[in-house]
PDB file of C-alpha atoms and ligand atoms in Angstrom:
ATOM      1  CA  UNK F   1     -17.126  -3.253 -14.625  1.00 29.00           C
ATOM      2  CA  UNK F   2     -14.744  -4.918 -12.208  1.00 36.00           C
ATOM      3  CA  UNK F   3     -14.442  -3.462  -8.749  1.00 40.00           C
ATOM      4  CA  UNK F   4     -10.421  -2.035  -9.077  1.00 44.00           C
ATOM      5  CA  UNK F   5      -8.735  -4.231  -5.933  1.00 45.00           C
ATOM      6  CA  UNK F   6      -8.785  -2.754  -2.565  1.00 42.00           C
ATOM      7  CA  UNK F   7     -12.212  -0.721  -2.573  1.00 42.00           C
ATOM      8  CA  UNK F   8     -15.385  -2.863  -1.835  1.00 41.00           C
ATOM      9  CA  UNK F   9     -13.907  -6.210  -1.589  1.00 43.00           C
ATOM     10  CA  UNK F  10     -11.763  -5.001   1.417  1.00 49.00           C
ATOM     11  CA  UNK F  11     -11.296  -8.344   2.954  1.00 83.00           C
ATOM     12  CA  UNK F  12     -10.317 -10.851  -0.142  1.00 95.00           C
ATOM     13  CA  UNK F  13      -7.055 -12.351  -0.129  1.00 98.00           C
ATOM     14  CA  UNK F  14      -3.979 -10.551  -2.671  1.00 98.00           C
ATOM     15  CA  UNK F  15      -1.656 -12.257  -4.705  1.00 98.00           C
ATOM     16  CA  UNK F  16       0.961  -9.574  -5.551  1.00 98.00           C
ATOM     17  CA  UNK F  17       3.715 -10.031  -7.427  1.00 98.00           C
ATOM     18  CA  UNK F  18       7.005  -7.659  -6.596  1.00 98.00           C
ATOM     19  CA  UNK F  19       9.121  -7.507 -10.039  1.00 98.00           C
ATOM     20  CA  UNK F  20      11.691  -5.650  -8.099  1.00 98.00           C
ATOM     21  CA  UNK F  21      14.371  -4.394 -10.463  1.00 98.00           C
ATOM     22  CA  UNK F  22      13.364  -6.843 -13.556  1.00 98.00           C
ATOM     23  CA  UNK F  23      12.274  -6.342 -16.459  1.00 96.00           C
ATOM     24  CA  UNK F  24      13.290  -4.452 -19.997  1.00 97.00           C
ATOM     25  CA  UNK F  25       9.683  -2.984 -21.747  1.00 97.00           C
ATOM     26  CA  UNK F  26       9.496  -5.744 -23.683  1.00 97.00           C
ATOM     27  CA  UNK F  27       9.911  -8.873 -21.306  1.00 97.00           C
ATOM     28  CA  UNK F  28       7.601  -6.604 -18.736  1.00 98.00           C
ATOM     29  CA  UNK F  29       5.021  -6.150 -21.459  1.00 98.00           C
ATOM     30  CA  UNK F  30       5.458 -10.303 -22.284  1.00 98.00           C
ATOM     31  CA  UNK F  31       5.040 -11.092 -18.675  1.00 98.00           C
ATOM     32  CA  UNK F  32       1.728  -8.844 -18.521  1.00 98.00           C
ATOM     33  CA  UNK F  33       0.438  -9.735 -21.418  1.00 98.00           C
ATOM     34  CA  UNK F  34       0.903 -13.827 -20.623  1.00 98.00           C
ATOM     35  CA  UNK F  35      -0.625 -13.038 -17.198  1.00 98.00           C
ATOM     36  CA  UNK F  36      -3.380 -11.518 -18.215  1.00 98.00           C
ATOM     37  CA  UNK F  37      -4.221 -14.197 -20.823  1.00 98.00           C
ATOM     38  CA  UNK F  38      -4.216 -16.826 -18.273  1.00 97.00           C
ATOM     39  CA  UNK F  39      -6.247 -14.870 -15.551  1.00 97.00           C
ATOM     40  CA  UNK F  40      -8.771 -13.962 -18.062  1.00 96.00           C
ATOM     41  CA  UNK F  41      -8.967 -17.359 -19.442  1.00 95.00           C
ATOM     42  CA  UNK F  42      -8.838 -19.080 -15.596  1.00 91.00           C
ATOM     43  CA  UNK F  43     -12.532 -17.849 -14.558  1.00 80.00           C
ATOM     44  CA  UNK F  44     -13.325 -16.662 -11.248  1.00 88.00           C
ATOM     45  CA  UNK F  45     -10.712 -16.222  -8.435  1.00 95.00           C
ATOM     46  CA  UNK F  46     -11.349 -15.441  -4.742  1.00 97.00           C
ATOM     47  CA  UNK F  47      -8.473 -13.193  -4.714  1.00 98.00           C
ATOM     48  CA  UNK F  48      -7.303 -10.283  -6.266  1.00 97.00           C
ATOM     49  CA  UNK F  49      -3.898 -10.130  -7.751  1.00 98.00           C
ATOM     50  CA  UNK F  50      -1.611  -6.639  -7.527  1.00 98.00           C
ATOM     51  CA  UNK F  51       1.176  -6.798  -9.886  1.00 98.00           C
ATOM     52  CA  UNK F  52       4.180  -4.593  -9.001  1.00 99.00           C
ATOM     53  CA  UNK F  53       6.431  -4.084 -11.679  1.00 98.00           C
ATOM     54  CA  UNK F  54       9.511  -1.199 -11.829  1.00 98.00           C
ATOM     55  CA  UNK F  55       8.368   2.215 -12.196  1.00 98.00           C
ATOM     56  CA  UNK F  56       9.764   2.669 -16.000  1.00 98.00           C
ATOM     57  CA  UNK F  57       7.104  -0.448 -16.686  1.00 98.00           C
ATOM     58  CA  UNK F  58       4.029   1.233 -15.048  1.00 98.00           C
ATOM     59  CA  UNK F  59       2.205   3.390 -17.432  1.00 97.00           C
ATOM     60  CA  UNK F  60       2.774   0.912 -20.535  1.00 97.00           C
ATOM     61  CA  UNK F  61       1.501  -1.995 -18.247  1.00 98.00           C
ATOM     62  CA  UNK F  62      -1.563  -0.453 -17.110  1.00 98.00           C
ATOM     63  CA  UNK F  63      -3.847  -0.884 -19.744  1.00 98.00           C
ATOM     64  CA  UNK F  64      -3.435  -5.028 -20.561  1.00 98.00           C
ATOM     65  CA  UNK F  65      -3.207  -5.589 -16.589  1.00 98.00           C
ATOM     66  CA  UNK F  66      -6.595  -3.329 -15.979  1.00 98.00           C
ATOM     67  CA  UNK F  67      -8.674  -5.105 -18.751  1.00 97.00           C
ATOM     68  CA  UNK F  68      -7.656  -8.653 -16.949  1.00 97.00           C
ATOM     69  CA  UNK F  69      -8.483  -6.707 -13.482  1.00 97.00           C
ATOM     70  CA  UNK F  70      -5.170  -7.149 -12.597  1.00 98.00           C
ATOM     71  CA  UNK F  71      -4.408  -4.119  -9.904  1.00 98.00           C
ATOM     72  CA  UNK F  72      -1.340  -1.976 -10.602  1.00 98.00           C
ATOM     73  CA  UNK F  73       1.088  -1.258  -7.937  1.00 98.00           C
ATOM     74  CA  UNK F  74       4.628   0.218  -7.265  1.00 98.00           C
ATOM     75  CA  UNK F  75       7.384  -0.606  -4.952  1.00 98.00           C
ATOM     76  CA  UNK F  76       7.937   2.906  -3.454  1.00 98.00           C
ATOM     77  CA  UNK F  77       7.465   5.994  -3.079  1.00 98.00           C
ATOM     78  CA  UNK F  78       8.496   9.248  -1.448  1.00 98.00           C
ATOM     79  CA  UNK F  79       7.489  10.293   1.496  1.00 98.00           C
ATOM     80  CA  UNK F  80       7.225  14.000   0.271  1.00 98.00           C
ATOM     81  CA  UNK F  81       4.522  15.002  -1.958  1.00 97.00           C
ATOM     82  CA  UNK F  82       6.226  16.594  -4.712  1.00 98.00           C
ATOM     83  CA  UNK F  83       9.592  18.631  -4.677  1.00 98.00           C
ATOM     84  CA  UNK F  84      13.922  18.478  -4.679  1.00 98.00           C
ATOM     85  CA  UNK F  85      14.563  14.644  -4.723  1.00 98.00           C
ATOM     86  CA  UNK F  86      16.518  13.910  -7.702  1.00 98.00           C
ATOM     87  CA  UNK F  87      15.255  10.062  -8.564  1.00 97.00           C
ATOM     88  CA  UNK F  88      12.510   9.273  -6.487  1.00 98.00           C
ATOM     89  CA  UNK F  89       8.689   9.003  -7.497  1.00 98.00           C
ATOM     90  CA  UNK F  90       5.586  10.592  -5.610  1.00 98.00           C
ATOM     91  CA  UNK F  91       2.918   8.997  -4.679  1.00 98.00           C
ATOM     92  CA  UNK F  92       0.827  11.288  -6.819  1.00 98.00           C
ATOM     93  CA  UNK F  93       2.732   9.879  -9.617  1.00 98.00           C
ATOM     94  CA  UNK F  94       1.976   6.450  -8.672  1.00 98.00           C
ATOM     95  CA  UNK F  95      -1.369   7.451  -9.029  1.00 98.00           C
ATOM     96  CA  UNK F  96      -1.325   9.574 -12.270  1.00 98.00           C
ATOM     97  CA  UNK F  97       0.384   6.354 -14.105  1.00 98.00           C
ATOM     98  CA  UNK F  98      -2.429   3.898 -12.647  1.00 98.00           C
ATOM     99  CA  UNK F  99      -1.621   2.533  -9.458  1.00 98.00           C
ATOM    100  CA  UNK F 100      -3.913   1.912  -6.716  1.00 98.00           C
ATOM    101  CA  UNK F 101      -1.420   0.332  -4.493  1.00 98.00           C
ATOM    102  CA  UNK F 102       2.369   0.709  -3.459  1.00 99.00           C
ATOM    103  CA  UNK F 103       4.579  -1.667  -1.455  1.00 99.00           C
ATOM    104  CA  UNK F 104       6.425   0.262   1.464  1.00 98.00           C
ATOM    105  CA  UNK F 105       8.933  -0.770   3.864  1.00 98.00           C
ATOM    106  CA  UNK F 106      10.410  -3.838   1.961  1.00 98.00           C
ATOM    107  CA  UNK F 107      13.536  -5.669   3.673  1.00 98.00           C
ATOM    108  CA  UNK F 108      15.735  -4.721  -0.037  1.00 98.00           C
ATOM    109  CA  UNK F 109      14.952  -0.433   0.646  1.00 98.00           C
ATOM    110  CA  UNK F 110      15.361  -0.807   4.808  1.00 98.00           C
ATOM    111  CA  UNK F 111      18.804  -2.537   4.020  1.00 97.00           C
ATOM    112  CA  UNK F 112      19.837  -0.971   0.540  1.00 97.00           C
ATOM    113  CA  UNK F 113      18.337   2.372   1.538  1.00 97.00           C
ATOM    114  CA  UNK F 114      18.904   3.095   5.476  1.00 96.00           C
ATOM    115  CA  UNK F 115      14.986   3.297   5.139  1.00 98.00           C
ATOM    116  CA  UNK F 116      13.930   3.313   8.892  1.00 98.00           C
ATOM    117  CA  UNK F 117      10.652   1.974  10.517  1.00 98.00           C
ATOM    118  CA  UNK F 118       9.641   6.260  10.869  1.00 98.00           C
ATOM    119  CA  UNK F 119      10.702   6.844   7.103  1.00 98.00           C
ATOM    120  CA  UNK F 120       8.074   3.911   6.324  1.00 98.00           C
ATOM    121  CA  UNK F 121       5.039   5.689   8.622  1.00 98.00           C
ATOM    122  CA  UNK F 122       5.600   8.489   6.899  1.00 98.00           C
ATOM    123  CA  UNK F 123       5.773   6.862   3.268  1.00 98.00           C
ATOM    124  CA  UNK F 124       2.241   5.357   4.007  1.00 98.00           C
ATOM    125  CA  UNK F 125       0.924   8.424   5.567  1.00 98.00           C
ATOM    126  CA  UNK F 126       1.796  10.138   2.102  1.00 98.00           C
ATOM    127  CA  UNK F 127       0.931   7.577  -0.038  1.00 98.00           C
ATOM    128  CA  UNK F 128      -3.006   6.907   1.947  1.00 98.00           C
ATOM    129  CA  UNK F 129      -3.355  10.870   1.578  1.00 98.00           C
ATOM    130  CA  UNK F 130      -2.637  10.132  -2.560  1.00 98.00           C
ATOM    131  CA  UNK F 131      -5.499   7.482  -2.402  1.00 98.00           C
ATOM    132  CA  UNK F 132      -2.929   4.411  -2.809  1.00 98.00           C
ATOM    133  CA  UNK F 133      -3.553   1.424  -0.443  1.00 98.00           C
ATOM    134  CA  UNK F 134      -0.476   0.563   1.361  1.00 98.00           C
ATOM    135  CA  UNK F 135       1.570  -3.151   1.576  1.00 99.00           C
ATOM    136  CA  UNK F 136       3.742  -2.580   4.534  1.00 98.00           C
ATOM    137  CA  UNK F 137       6.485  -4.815   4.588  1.00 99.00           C
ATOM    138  CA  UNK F 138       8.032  -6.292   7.782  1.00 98.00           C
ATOM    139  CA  UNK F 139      10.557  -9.033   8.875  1.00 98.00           C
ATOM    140  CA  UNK F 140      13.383 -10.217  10.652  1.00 98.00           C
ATOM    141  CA  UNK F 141      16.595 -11.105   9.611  1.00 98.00           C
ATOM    142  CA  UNK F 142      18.097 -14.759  10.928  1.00 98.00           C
ATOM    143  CA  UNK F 143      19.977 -13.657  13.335  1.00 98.00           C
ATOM    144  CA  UNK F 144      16.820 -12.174  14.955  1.00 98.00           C
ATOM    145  CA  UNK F 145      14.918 -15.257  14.492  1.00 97.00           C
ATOM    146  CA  UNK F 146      18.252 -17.506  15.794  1.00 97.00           C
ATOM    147  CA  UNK F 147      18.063 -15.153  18.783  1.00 98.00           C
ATOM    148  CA  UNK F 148      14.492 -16.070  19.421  1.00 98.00           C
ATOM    149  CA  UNK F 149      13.838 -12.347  19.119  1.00 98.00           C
ATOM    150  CA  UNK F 150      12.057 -12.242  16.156  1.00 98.00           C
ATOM    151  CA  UNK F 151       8.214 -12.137  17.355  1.00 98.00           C
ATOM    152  CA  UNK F 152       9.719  -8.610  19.083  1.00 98.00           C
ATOM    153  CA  UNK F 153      11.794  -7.129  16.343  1.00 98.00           C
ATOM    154  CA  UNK F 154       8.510  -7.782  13.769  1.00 98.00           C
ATOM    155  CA  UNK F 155       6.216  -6.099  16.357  1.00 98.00           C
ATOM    156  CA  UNK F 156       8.276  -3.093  16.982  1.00 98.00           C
ATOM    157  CA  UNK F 157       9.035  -2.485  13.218  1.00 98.00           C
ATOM    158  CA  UNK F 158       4.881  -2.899  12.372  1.00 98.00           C
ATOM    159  CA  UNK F 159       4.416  -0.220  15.608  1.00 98.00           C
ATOM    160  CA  UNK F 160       6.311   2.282  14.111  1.00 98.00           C
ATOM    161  CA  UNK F 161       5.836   1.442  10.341  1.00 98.00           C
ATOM    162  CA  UNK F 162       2.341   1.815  11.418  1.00 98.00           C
ATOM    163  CA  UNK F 163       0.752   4.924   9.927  1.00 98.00           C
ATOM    164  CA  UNK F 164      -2.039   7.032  12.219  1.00 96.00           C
ATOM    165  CA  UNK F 165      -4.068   7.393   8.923  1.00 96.00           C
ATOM    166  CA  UNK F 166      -5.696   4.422   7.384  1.00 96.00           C
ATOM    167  CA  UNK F 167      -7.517   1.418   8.157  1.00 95.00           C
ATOM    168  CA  UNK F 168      -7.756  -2.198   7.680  1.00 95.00           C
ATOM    169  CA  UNK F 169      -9.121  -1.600   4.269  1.00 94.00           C
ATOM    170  CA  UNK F 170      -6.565   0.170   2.530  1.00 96.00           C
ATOM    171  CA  UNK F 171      -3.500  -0.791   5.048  1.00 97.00           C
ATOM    172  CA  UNK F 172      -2.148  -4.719   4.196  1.00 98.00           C
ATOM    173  CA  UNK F 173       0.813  -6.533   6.021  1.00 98.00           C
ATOM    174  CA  UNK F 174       3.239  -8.672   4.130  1.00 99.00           C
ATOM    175  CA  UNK F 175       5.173 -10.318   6.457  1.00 98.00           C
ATOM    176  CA  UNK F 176       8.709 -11.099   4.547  1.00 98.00           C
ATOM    177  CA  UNK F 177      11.471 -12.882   7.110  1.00 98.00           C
ATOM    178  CA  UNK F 178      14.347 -11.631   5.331  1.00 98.00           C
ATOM    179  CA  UNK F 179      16.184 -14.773   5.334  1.00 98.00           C
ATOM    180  CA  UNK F 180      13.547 -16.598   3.293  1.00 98.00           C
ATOM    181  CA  UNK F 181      13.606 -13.932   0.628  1.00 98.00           C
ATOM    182  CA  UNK F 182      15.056 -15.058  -2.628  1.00 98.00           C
ATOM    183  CA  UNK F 183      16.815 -18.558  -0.279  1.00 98.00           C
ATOM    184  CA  UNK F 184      14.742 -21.378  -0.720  1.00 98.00           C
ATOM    185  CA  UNK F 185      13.874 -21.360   2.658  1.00 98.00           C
ATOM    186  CA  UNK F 186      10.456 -20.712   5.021  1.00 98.00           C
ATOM    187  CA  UNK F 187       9.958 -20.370   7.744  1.00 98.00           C
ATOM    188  CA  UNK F 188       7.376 -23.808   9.276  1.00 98.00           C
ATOM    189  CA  UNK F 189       3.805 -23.370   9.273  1.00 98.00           C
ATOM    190  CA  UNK F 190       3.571 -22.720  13.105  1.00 98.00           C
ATOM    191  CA  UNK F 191       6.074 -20.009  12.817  1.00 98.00           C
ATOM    192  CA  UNK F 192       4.183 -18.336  10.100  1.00 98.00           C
ATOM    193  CA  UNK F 193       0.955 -18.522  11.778  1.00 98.00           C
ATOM    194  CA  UNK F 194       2.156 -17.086  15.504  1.00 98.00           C
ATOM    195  CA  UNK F 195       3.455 -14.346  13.470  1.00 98.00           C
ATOM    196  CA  UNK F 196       0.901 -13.699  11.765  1.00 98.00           C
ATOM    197  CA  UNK F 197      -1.184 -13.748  14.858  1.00 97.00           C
ATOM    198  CA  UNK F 198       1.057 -11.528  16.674  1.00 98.00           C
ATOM    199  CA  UNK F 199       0.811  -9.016  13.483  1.00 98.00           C
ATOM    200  CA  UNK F 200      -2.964  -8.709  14.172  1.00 97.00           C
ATOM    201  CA  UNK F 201      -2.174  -8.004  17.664  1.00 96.00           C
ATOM    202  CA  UNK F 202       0.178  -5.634  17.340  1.00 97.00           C
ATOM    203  CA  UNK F 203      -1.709  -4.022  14.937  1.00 97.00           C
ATOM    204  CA  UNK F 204      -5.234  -3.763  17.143  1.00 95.00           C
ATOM    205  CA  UNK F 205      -2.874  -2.306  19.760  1.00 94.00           C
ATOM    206  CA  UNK F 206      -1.250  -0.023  17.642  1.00 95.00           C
ATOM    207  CA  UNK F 207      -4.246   1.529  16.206  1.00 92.00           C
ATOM    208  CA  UNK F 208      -6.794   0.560  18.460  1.00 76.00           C
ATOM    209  CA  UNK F 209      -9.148  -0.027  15.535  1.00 73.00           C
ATOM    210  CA  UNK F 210     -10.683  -3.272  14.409  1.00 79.00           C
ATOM    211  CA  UNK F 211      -8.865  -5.968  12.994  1.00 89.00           C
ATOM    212  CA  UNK F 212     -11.344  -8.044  11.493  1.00 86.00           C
ATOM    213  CA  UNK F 213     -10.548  -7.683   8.143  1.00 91.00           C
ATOM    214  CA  UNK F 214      -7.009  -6.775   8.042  1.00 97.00           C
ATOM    215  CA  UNK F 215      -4.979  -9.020   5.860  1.00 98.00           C
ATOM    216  CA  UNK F 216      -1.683 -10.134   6.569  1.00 98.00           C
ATOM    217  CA  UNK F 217       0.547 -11.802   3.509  1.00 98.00           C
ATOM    218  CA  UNK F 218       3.296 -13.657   3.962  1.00 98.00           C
ATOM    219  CA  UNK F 219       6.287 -13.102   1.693  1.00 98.00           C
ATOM    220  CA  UNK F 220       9.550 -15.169   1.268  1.00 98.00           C
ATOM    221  CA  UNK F 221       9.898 -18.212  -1.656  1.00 98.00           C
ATOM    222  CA  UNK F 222       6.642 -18.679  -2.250  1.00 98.00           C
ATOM    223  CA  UNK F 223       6.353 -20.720  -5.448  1.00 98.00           C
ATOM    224  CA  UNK F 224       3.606 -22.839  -7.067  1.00 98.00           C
ATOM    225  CA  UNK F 225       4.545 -25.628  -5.016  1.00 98.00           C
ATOM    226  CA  UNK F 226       4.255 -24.912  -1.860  1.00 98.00           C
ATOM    227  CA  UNK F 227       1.891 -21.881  -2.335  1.00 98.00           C
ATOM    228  CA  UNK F 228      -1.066 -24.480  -1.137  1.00 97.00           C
ATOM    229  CA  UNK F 229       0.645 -24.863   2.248  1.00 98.00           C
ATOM    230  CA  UNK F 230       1.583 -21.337   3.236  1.00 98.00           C
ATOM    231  CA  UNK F 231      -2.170 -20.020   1.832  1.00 98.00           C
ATOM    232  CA  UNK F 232      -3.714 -22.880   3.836  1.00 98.00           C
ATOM    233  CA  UNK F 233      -2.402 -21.697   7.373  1.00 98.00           C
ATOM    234  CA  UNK F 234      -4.647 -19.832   9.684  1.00 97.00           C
ATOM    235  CA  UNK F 235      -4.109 -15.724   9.286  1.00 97.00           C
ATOM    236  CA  UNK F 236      -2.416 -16.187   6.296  1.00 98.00           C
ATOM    237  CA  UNK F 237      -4.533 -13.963   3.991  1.00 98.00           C
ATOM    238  CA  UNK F 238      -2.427 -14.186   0.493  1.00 98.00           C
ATOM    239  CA  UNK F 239       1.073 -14.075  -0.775  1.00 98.00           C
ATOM    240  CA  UNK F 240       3.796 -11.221  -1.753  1.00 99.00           C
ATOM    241  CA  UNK F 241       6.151 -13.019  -4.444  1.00 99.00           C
ATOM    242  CA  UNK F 242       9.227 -12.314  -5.792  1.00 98.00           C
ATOM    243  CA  UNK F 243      11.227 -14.455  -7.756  1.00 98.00           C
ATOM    244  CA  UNK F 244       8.434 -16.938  -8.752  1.00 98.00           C
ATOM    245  CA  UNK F 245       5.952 -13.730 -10.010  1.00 98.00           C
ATOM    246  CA  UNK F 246       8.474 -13.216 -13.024  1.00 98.00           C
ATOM    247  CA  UNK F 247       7.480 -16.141 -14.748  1.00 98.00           C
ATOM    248  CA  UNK F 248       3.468 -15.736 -16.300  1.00 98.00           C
ATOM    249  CA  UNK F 249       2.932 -19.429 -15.108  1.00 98.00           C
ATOM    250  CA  UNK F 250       4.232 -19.680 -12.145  1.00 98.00           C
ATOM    251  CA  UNK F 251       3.053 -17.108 -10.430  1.00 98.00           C
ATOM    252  CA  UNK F 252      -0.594 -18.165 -11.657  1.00 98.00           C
ATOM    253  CA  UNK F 253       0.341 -21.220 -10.667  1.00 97.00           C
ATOM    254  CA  UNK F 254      -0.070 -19.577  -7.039  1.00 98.00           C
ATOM    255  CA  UNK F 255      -2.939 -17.216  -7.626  1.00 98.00           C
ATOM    256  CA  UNK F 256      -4.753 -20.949  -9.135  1.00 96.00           C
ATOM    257  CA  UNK F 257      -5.164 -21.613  -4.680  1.00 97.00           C
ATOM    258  CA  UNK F 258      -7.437 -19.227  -4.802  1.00 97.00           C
ATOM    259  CA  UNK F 259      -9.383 -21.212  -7.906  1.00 94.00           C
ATOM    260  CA  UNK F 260     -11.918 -23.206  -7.798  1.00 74.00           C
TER     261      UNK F 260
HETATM  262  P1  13P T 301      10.992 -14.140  -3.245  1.00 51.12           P
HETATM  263  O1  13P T 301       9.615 -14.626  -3.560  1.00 51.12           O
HETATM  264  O2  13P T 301      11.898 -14.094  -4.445  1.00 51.12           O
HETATM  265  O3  13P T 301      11.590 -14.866  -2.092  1.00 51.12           O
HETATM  266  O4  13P T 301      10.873 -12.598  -2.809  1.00 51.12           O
HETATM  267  C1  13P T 301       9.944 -12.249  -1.845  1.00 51.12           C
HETATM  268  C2  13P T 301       9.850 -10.777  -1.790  1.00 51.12           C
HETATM  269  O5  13P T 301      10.772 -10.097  -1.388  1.00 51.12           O
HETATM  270  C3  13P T 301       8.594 -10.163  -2.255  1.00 51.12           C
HETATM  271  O6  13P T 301       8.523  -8.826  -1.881  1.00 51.12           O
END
């Protein structure tokens, strides 16, 4: 029986893939099914891979992604546990359809949603009490970065995002700069790896807990191409993928670092 992602193996690298909105029942059940042929016919990773689809895709995707041990995960979830808000999903209900994780705090609900770095702590706090392990999502936009404020900006969303529950094992960081999602663009390898660095920092300081373990992701046009070179830099402890996770072989084409 494989271990379902985030329990024992607390400190392997994730590959998770973040449909966002994407995907009619059939193409989502296509992409599934194609991924799962390919991890189960790949062998042995030393990863796991999370696969994030839209809600209306959860519950019919469960099944082919759990017999590949592929982990199931959503992209939000309310901060309430259950009540009067018309078109949101619990964390509860995450679980009930067969999620162990859920992605909080992305740069598309902070910007589309007004979602602020409190909203997030309290997202995660409900969503760690419901069992799910938590991607936190932080990043700064260009003008932050062009500023040469955005080692600052990161560390003071990641304070507050921060929940008081949870722990290195079921808490990851994806670190997404905003202006390399869906662009094209990344940010250099020393860039990536200071803030990574200063994530772990922040993080230790925040909840004065250990760090050894905690994983950090970095987000933001990672493709099969240059997946080598962003997993390959120091702190940088797997990917979050957008774009490149819609298509079965290209996103393998990332997880495939992790191969042999
Ligand atoms: P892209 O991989 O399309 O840049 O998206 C990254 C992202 O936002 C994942 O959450």
């Amino acid at each position: 029986m494989t271990q379902p992602v985030g329990s024992a193996a607390a400190a392997r690298p994730i590959v998770a893939a973040n449909w966002k909105m994407n995907g009619m029942r059939r193409d989502g059940r296509d992409l599934a099914q194609g991924l799962a042929r390919l991890k189960l016919a790949g062998g042995e990773l030393a990863c796991d891979i999370i696969v994030c689809p839209p809600v209306t895709l959860l519950f019919e995707l469960r099944d082919v992604l759990q017999a590949a041990a592929i982990a199931l995960g959503g992209q939000d979830c309310h901060d309430a546990e259950k009540g009067a808000h018309t078109g949101d999903i619990s964390a509860r209900m995450l679980v009930d359809c067969g999620c162990h994780h859920v992605i909080l705090g992305h740069s598309e609900r902070r910007a589309n949603h007004g979602e602020t770095s409190e909203t997030v702590a309290r997202k995660a706090a409900t969503a760690l009490e419901a069992g799910l392990n938590v991607i936190l999502c932080v990043g700064e936009s260009e003008a932050d970065r062009d500023t040469g404020n955005a080692l600052d900006v990161v560390g003071d969303q990641l304070k507050i995002s921060l929940p008081v529950q949870g722990s290195t094992k079921d808490i990851v960081i994806a670190y997404e700069p905003v202006w390399a999602i869906g662009t094209g663009r990344i940010p250099n390898a020393a860039q990536i790896g200071k803030m990574h660095r200063h994530i772990r920092e922040i993080y230790k300081a925040t909840k004065s807990g250990d760090v050894n373990g905690l994983r950090v992701l970095y987000g933001g046009s990672v493709n099969a191409e240059n997946a080598s070179d962003i997993l390959s830099i120091e702190g940088v402890d797997g990917a979050l993928v957008g774009g490149a996770s819609l298509s079965a072989e290209k996103f393998w084409g990332i997880c495939a670092h992790y191969g042999e």
